[in-house]
JSON list of C-alpha atoms and ligand atoms in Angstrom, two decimals:
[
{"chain": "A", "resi": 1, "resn": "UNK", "atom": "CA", "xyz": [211.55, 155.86, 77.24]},
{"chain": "A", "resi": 2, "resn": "UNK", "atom": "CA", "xyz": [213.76, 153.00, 76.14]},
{"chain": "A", "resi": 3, "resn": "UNK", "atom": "CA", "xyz": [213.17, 155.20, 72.66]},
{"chain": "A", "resi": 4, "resn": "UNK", "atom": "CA", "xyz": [215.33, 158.00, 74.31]},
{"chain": "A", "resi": 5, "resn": "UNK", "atom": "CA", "xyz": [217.99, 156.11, 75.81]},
{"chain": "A", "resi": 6, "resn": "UNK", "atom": "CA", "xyz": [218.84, 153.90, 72.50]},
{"chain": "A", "resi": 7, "resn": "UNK", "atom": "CA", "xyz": [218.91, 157.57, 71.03]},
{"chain": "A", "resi": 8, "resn": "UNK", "atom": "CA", "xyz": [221.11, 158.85, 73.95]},
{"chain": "A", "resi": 9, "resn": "UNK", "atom": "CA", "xyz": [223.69, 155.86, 73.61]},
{"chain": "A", "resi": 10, "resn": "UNK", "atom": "CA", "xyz": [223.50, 156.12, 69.64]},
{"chain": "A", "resi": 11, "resn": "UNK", "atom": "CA", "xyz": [224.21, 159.83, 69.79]},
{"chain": "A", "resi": 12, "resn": "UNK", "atom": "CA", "xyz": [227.30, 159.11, 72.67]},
{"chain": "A", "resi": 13, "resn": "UNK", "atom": "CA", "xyz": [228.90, 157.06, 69.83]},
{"chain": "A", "resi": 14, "resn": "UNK", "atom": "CA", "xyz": [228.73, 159.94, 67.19]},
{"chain": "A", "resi": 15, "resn": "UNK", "atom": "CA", "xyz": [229.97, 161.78, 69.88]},
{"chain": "A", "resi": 16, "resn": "UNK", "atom": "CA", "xyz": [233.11, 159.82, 70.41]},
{"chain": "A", "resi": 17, "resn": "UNK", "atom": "CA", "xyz": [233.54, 159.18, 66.50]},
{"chain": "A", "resi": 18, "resn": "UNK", "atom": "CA", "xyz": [233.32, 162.80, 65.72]},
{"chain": "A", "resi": 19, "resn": "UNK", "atom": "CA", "xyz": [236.09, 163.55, 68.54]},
{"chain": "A", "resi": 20, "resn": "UNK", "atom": "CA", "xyz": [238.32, 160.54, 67.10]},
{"chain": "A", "resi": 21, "resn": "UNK", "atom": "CA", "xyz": [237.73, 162.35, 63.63]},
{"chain": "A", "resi": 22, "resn": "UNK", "atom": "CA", "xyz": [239.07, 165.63, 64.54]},
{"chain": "A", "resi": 23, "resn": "UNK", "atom": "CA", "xyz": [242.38, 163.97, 66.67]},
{"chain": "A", "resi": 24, "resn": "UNK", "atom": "CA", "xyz": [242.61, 161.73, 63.08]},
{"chain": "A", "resi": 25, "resn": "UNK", "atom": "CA", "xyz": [242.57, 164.52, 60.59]},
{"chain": "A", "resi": 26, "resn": "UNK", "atom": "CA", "xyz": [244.92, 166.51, 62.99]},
{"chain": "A", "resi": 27, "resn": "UNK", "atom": "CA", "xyz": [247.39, 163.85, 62.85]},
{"chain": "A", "resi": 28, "resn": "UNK", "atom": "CA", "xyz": [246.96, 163.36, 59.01]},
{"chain": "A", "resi": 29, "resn": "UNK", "atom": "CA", "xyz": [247.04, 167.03, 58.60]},
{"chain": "A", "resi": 30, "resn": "UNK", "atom": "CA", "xyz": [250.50, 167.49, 60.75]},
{"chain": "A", "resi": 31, "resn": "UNK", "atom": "CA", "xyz": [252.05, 164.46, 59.34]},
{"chain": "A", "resi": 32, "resn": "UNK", "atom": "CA", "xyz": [251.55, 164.17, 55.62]},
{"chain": "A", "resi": 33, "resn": "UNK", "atom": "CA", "xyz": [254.46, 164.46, 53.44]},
{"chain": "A", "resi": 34, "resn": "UNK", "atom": "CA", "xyz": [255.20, 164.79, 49.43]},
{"chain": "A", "resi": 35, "resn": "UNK", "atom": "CA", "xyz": [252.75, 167.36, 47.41]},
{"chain": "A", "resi": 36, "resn": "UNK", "atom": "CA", "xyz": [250.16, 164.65, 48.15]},
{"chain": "A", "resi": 37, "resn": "UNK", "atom": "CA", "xyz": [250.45, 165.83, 51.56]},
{"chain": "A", "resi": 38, "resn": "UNK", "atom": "CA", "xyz": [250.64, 169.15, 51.06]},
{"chain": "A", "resi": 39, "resn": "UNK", "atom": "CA", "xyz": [247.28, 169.05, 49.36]},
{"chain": "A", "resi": 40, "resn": "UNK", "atom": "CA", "xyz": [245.89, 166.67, 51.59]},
{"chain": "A", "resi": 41, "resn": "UNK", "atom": "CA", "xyz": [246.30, 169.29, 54.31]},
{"chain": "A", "resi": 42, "resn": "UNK", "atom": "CA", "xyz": [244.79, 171.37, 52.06]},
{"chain": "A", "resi": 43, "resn": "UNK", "atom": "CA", "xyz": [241.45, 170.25, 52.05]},
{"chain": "A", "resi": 44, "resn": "UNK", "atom": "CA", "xyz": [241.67, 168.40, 55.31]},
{"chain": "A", "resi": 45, "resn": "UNK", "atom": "CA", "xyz": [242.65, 171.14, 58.15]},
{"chain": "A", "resi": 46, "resn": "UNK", "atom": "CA", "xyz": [239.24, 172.75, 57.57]},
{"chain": "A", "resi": 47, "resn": "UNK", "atom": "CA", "xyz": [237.53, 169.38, 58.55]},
{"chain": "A", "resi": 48, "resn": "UNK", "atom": "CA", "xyz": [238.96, 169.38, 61.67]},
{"chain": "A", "resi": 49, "resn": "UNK", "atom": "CA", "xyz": [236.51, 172.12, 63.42]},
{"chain": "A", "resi": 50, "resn": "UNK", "atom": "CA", "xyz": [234.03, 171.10, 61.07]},
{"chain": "A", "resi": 51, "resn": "UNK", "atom": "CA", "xyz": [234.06, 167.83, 62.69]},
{"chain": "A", "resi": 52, "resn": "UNK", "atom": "CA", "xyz": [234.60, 169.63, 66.20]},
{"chain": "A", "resi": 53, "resn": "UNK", "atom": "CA", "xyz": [231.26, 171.77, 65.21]},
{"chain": "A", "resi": 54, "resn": "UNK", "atom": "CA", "xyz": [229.50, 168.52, 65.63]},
{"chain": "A", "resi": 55, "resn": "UNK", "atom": "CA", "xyz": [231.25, 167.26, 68.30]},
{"chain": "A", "resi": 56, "resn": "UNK", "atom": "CA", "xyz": [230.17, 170.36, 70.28]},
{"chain": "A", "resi": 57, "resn": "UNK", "atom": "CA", "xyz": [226.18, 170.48, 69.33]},
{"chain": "A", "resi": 58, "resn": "UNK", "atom": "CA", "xyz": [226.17, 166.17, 69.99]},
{"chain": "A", "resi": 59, "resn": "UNK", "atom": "CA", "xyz": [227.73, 166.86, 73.89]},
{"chain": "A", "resi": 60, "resn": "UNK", "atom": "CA", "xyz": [225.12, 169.97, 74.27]},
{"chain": "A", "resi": 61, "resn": "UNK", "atom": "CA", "xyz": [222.33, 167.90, 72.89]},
{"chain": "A", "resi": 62, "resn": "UNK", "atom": "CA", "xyz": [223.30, 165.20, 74.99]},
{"chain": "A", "resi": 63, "resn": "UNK", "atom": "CA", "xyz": [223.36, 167.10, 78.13]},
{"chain": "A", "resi": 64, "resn": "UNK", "atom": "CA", "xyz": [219.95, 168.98, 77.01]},
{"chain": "A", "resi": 65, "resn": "UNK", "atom": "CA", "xyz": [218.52, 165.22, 76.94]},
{"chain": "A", "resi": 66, "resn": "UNK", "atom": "CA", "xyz": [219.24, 165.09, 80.70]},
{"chain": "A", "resi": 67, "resn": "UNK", "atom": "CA", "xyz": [222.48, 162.23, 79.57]},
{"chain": "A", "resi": 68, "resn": "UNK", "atom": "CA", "xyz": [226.52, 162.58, 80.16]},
{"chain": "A", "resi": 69, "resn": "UNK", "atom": "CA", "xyz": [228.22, 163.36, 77.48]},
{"chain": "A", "resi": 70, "resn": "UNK", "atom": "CA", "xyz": [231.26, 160.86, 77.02]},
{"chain": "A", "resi": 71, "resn": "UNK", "atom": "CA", "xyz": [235.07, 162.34, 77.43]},
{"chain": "A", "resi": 72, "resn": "UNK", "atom": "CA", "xyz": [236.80, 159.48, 75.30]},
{"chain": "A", "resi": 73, "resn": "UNK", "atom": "CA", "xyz": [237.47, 159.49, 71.39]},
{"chain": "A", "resi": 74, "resn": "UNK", "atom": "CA", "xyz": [236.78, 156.49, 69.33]},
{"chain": "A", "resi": 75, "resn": "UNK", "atom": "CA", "xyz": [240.74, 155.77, 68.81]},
{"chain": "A", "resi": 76, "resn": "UNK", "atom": "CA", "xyz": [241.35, 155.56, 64.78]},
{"chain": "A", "resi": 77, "resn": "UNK", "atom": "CA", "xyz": [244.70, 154.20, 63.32]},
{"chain": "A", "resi": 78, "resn": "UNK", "atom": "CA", "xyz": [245.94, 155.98, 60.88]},
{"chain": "A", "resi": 79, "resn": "UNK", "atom": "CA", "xyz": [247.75, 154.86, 57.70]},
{"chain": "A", "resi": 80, "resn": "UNK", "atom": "CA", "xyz": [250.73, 155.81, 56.94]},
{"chain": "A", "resi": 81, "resn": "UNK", "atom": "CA", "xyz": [250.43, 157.08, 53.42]},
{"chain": "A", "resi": 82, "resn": "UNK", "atom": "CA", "xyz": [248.43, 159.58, 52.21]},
{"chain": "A", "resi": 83, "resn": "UNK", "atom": "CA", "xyz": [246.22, 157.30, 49.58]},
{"chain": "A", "resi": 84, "resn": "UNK", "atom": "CA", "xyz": [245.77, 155.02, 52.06]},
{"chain": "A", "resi": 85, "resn": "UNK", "atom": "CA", "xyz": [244.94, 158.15, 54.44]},
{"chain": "A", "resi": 86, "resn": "UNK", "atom": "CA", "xyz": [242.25, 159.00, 52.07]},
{"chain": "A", "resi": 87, "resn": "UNK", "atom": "CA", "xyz": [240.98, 155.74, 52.07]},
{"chain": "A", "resi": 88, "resn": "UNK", "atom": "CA", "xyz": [240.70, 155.09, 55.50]},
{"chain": "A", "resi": 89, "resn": "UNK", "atom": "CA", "xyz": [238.83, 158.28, 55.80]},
{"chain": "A", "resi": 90, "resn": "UNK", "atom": "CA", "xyz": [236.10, 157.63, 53.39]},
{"chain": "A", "resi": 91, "resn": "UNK", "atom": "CA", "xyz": [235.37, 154.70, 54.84]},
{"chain": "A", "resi": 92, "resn": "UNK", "atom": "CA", "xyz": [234.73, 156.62, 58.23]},
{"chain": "A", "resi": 93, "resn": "UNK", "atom": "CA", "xyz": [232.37, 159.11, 56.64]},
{"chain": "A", "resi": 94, "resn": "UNK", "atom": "CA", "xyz": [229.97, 156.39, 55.09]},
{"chain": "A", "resi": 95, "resn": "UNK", "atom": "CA", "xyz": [229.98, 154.80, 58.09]},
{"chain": "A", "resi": 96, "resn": "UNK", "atom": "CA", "xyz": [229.04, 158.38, 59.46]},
{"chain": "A", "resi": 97, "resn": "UNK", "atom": "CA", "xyz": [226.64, 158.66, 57.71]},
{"chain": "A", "resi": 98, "resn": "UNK", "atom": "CA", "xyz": [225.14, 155.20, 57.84]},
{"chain": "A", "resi": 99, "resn": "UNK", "atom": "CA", "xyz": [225.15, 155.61, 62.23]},
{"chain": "A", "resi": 100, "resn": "UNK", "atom": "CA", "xyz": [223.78, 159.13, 61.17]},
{"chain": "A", "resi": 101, "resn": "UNK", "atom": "CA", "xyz": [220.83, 157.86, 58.99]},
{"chain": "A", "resi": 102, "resn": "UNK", "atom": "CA", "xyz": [219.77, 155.73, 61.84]},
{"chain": "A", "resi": 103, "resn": "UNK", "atom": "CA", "xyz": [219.86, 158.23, 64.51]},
{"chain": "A", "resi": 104, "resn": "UNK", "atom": "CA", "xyz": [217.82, 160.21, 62.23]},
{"chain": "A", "resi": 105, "resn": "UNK", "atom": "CA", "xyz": [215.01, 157.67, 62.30]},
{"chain": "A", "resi": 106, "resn": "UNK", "atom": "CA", "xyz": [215.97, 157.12, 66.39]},
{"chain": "A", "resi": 107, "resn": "UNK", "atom": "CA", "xyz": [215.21, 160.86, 66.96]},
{"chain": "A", "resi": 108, "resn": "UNK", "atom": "CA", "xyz": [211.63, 160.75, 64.70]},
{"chain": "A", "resi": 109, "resn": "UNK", "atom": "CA", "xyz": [210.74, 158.11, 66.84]},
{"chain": "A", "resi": 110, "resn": "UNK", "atom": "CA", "xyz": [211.36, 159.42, 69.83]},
{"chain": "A", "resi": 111, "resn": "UNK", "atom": "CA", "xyz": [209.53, 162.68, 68.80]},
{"chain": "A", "resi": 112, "resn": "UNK", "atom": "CA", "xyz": [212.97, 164.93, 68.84]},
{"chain": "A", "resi": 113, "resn": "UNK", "atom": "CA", "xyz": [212.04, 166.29, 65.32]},
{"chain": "A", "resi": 114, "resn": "UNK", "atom": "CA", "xyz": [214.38, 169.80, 65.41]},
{"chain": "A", "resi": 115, "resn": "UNK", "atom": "CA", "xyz": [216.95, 166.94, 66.21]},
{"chain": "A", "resi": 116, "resn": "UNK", "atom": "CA", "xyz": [215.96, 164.85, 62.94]},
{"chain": "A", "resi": 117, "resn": "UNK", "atom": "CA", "xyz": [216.48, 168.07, 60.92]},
{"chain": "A", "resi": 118, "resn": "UNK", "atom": "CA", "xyz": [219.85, 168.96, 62.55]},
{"chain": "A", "resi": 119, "resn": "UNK", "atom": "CA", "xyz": [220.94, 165.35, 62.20]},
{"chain": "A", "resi": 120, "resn": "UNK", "atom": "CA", "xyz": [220.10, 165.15, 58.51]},
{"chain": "A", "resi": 121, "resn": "UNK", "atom": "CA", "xyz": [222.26, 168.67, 58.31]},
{"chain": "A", "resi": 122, "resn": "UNK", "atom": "CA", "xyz": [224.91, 166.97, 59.21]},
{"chain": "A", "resi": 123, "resn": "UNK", "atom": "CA", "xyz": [224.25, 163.93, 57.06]},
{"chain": "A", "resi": 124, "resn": "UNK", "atom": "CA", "xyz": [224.54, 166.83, 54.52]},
{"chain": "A", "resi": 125, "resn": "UNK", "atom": "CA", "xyz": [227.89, 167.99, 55.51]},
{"chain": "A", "resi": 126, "resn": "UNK", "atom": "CA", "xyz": [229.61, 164.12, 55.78]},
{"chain": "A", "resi": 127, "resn": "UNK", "atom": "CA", "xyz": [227.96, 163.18, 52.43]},
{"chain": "A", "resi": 128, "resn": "UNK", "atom": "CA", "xyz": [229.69, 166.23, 51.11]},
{"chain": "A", "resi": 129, "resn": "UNK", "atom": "CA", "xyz": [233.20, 165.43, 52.14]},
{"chain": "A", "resi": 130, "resn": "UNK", "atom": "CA", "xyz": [232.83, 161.42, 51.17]},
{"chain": "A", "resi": 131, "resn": "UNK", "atom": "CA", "xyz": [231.89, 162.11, 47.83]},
{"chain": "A", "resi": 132, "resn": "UNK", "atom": "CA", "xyz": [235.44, 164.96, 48.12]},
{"chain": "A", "resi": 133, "resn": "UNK", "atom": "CA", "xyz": [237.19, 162.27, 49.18]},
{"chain": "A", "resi": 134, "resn": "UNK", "atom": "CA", "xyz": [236.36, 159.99, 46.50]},
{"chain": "A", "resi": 135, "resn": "UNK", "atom": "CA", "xyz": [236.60, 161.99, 43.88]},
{"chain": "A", "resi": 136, "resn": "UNK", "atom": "CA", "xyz": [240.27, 162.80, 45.16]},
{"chain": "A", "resi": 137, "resn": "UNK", "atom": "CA", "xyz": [240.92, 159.17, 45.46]},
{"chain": "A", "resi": 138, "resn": "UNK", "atom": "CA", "xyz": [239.49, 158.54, 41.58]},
{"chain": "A", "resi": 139, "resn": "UNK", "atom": "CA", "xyz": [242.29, 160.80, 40.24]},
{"chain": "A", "resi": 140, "resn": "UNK", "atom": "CA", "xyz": [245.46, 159.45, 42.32]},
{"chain": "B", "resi": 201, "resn": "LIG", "atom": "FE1", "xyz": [231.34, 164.89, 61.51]},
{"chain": "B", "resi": 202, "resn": "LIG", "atom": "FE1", "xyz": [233.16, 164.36, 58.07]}
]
């Protein structure tokens, strides 16, 4: 039991980080400027409803565990720039996946395997656009 409710609160955290990540890549994505910018939106606008695609399966799983999904993003402040943009970002998407990895292990535990797999999907996903990220940042 207190297996499932670490699990619960872990998973209302990605929750509000994934719904902070969508507002912060919609305000990178409407206010980057230069040809930096213009690539940066790009690339990025796409991530947006990828990151509301998790968003949406955390609140249903949440509510399918019997818990309350929470209503308020993680607030993320944006740099101004788009390098340091890119910067800021990566470092949200290891930290993703390092609060990801753990849930992971949370949800074996508590014996919510089809939620291991999923999880480790989107462990997938994040990996994929940290390593984008950095390989952006290598060449600016
Ligand atoms: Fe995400
Ligand atoms: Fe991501």
């Amino acid at each position: 039991m207190a297996d499932k409710k670490a699990l619960m609160n872990g998973l209302n955290q990605d929750l509000a980080n994934e719904l902070g990540a969508a507002i912060l890549y919609l305000y990178q994505t409407s206010t980057a400027t230069g040809w930096d910018g213009e690539e940066l939106r790009e690339f990025l606008t796409p991530e947006i409803t990828g990151e509301m695609q998790h968003a949406i399966f955390l609140a249903e799983k949440i509510a399918a565990l019997g818990g309350k999904p929470i209503t308020t993003p993680t607030q993320y402040k944006s740099p101004k720039d788009v390098k340091g943009m890119l910067k800021y970002d990566l470092k949200l998407e290891r930290e993703a996946i390092e609060n990801y990895s753990q849930r992971a292990m949370q949800a074996e535990e508590a014996g919510e395997i089809g939620l291991k797999i999923k999880i480790e999907e989107i462990i997938v996903e994040e990996t994929g656009h940290a390593e984008q990220i950095d390989r952006i940042l290598k060449g600016m």
